[in-house]
PDB file of C-alpha atoms in Angstrom:
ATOM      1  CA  UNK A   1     -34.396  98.343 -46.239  1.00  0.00           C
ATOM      2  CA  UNK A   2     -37.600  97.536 -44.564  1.00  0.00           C
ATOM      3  CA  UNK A   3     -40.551  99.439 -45.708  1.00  0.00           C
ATOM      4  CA  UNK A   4     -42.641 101.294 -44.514  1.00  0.00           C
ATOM      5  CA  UNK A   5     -39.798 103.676 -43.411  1.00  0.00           C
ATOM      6  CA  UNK A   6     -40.546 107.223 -41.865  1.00  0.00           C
ATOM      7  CA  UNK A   7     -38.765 110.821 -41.655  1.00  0.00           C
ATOM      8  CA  UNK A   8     -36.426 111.562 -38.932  1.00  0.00           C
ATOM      9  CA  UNK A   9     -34.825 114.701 -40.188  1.00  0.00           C
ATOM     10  CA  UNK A  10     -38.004 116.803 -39.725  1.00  0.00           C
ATOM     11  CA  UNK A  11     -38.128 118.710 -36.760  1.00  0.00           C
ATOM     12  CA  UNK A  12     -41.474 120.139 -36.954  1.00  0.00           C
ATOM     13  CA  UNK A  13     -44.499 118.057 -38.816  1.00  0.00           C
ATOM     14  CA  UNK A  14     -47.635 119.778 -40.096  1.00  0.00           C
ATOM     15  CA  UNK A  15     -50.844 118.093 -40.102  1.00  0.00           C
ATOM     16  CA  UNK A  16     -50.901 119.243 -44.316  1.00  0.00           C
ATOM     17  CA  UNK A  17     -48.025 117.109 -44.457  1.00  0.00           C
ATOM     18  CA  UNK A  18     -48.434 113.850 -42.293  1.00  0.00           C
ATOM     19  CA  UNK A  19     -48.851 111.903 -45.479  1.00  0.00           C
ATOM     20  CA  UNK A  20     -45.518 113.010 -46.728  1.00  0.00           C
ATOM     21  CA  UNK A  21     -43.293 111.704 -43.659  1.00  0.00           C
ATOM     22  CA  UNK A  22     -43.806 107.661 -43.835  1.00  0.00           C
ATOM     23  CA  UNK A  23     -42.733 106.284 -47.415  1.00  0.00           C
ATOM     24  CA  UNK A  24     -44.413 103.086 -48.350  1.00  0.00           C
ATOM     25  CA  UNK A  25     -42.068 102.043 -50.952  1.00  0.00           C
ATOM     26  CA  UNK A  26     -39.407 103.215 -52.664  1.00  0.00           C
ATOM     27  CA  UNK A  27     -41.356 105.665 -55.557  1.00  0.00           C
ATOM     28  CA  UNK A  28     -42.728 108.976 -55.305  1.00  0.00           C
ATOM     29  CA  UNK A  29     -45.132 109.385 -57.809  1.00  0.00           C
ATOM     30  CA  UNK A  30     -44.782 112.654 -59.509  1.00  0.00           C
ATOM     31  CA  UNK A  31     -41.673 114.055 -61.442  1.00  0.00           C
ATOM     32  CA  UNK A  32     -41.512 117.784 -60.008  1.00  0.00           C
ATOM     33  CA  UNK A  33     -38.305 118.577 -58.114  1.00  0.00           C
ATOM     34  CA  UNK A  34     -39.865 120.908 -55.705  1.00  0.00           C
ATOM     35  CA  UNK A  35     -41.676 117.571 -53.938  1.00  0.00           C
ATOM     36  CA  UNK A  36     -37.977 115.601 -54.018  1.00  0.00           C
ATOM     37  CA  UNK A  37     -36.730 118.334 -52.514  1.00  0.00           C
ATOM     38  CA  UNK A  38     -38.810 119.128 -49.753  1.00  0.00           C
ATOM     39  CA  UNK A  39     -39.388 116.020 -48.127  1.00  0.00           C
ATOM     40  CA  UNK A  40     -36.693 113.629 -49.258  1.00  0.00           C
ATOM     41  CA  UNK A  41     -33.204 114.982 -50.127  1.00  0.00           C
ATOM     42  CA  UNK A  42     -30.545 114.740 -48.079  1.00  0.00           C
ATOM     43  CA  UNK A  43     -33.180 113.121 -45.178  1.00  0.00           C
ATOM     44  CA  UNK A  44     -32.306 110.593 -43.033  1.00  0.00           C
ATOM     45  CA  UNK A  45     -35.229 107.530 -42.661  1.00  0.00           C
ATOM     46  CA  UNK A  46     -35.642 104.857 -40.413  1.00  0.00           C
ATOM     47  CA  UNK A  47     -36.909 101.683 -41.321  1.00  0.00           C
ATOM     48  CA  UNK A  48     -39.067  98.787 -40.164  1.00  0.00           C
ATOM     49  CA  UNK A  49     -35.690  97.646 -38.194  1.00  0.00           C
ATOM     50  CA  UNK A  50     -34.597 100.751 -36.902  1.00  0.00           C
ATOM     51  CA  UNK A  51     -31.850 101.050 -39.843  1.00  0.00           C
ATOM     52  CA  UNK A  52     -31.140 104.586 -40.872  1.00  0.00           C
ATOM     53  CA  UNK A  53     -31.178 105.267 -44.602  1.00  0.00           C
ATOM     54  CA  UNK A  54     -30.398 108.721 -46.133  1.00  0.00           C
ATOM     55  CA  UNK A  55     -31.923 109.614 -49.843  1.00  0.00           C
ATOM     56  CA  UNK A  56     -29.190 111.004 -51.704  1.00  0.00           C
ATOM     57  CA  UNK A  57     -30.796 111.248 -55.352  1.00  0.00           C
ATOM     58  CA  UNK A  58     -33.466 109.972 -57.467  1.00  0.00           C
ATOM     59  CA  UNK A  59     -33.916 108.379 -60.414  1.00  0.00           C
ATOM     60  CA  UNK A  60     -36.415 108.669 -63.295  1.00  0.00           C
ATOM     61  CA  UNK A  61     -37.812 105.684 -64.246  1.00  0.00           C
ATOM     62  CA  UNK A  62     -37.378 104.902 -68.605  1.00  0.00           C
ATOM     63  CA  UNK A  63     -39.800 102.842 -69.955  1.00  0.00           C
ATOM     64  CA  UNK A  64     -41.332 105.221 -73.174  1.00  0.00           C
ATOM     65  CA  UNK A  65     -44.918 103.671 -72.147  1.00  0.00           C
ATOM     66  CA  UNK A  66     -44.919 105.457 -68.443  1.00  0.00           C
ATOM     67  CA  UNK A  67     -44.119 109.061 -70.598  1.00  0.00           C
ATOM     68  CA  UNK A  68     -47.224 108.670 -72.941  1.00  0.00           C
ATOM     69  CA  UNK A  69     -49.681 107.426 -70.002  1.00  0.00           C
ATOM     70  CA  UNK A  70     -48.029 110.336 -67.572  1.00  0.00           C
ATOM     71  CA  UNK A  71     -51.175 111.961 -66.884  1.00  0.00           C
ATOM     72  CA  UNK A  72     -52.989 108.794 -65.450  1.00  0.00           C
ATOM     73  CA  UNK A  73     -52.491 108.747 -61.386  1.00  0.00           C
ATOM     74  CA  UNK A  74     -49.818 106.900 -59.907  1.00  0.00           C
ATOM     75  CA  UNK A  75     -47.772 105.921 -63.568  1.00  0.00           C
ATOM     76  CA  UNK A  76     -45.406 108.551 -63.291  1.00  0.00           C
ATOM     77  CA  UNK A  77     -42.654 107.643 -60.331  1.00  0.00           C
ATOM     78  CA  UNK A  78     -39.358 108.456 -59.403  1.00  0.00           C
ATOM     79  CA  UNK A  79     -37.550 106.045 -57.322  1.00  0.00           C
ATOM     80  CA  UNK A  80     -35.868 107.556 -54.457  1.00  0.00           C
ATOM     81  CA  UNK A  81     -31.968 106.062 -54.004  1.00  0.00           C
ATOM     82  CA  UNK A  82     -30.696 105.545 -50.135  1.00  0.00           C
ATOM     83  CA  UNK A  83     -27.846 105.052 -49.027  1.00  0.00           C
ATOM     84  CA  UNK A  84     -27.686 102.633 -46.049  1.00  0.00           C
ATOM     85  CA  UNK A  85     -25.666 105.091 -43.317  1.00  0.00           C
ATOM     86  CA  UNK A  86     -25.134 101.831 -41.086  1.00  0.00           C
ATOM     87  CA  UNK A  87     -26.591 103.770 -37.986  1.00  0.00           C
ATOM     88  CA  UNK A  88     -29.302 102.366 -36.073  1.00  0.00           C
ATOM     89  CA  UNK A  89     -32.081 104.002 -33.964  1.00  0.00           C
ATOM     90  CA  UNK A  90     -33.563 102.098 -31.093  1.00  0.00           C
ATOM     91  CA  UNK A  91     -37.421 101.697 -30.341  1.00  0.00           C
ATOM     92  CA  UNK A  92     -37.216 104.043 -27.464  1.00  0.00           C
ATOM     93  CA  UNK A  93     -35.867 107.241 -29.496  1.00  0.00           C
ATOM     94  CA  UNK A  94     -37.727 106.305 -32.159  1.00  0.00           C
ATOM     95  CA  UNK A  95     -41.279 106.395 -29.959  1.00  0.00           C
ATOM     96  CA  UNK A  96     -39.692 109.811 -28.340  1.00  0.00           C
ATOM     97  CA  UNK A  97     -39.208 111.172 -31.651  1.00  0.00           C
ATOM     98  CA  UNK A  98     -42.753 110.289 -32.482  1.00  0.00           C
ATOM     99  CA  UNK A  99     -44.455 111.132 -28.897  1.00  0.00           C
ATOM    100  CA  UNK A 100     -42.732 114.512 -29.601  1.00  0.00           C
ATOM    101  CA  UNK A 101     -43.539 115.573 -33.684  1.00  0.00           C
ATOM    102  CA  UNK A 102     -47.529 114.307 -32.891  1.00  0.00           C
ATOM    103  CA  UNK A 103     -47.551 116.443 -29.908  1.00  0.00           C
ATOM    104  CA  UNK A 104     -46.337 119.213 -32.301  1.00  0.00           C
ATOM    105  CA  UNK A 105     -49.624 118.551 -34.313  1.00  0.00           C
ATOM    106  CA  UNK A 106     -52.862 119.860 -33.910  1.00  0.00           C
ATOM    107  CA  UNK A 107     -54.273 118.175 -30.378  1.00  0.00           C
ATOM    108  CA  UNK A 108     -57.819 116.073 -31.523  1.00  0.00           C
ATOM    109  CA  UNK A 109     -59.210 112.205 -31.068  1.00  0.00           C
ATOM    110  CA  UNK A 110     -56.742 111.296 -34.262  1.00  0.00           C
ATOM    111  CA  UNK A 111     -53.613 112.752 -32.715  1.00  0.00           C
ATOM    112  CA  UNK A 112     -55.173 111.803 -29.202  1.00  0.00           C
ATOM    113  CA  UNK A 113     -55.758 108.237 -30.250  1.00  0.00           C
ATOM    114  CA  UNK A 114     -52.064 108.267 -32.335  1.00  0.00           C
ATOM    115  CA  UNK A 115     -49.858 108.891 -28.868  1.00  0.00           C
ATOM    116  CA  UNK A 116     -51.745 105.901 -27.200  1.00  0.00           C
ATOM    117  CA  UNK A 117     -50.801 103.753 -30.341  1.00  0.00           C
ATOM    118  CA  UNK A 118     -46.948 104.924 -30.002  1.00  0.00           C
ATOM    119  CA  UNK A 119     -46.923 103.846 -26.199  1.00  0.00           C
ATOM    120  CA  UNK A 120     -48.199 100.395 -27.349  1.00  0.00           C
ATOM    121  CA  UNK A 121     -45.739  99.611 -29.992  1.00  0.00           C
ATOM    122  CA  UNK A 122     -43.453  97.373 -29.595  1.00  0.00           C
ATOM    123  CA  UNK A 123     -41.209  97.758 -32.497  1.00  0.00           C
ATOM    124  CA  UNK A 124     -39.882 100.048 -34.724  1.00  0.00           C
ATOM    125  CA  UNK A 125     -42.252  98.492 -37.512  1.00  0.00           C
ATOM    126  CA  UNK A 126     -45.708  99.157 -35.247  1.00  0.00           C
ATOM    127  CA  UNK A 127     -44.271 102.314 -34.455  1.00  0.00           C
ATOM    128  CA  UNK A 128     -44.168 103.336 -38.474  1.00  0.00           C
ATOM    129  CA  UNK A 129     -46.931 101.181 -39.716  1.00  0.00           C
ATOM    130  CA  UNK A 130     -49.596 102.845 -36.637  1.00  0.00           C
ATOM    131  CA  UNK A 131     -50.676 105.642 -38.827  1.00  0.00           C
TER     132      UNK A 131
END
């Protein structure tokens, strides 16, 4: 899995959310189920190769000294477990899917300046990395 991967289950993004649909790594950083639930389980993800991954659990990460220092930002994180669905997406559904959630979004010079950026890309990984 190649990150940064992004959300392809999501028919309809919110601006409130945008940070919520491209995964960096691996870890969400907060414990509460609500959040897992939401905007990972049972979601499929493409990657920076156009792999398709689907997050089928989570788990809690042990070490005693991540409990006691809980409260400090970004100690707490859950790692998110994919399975590898050994489906690919090519570039050109993958830049429709995108052309089509941003022009769901709120029309302004980010979202403006976002489409030109998906019409660019080249790759699945410029496509996911753009914003």
């Amino acid at each position: 899995m190649t990150f940064p991967i992004i959300d392809i289950s999501t028919e309809k993004w919110t601006y409130e959310d945008l940070i919520e649909y491209v995964c960096y790594d691996e870890y969400i950083y907060t414990n509460k189920e609500s959040v897992f639930e939401k905007y990972y389980k049972d979601k499929l993800f493409c990657d920076g190769n156009g792999k398709i991954y689907k997050a089928i659990g989570k788990a809690e990460m042990t070490e005693k000294w991540r409990n006691w220092l809980r409260f400090i930002p970004n100690v707490w994180k859950t790692k998110i477990v994919f399975k590898n669905t050994h489906k690919e997406m090519p570039v050109e559904e993958l830049r429709t899917f995108l052309l089509e959630r941003i022009s769901d979004l709120k029309q302004d010079n980010f979202t403006r300046q976002w489409k030109v950026d998906v019409q660019k890309a080249k790759t699945h990984s410029e496509l996911i990395n753009d914003k």
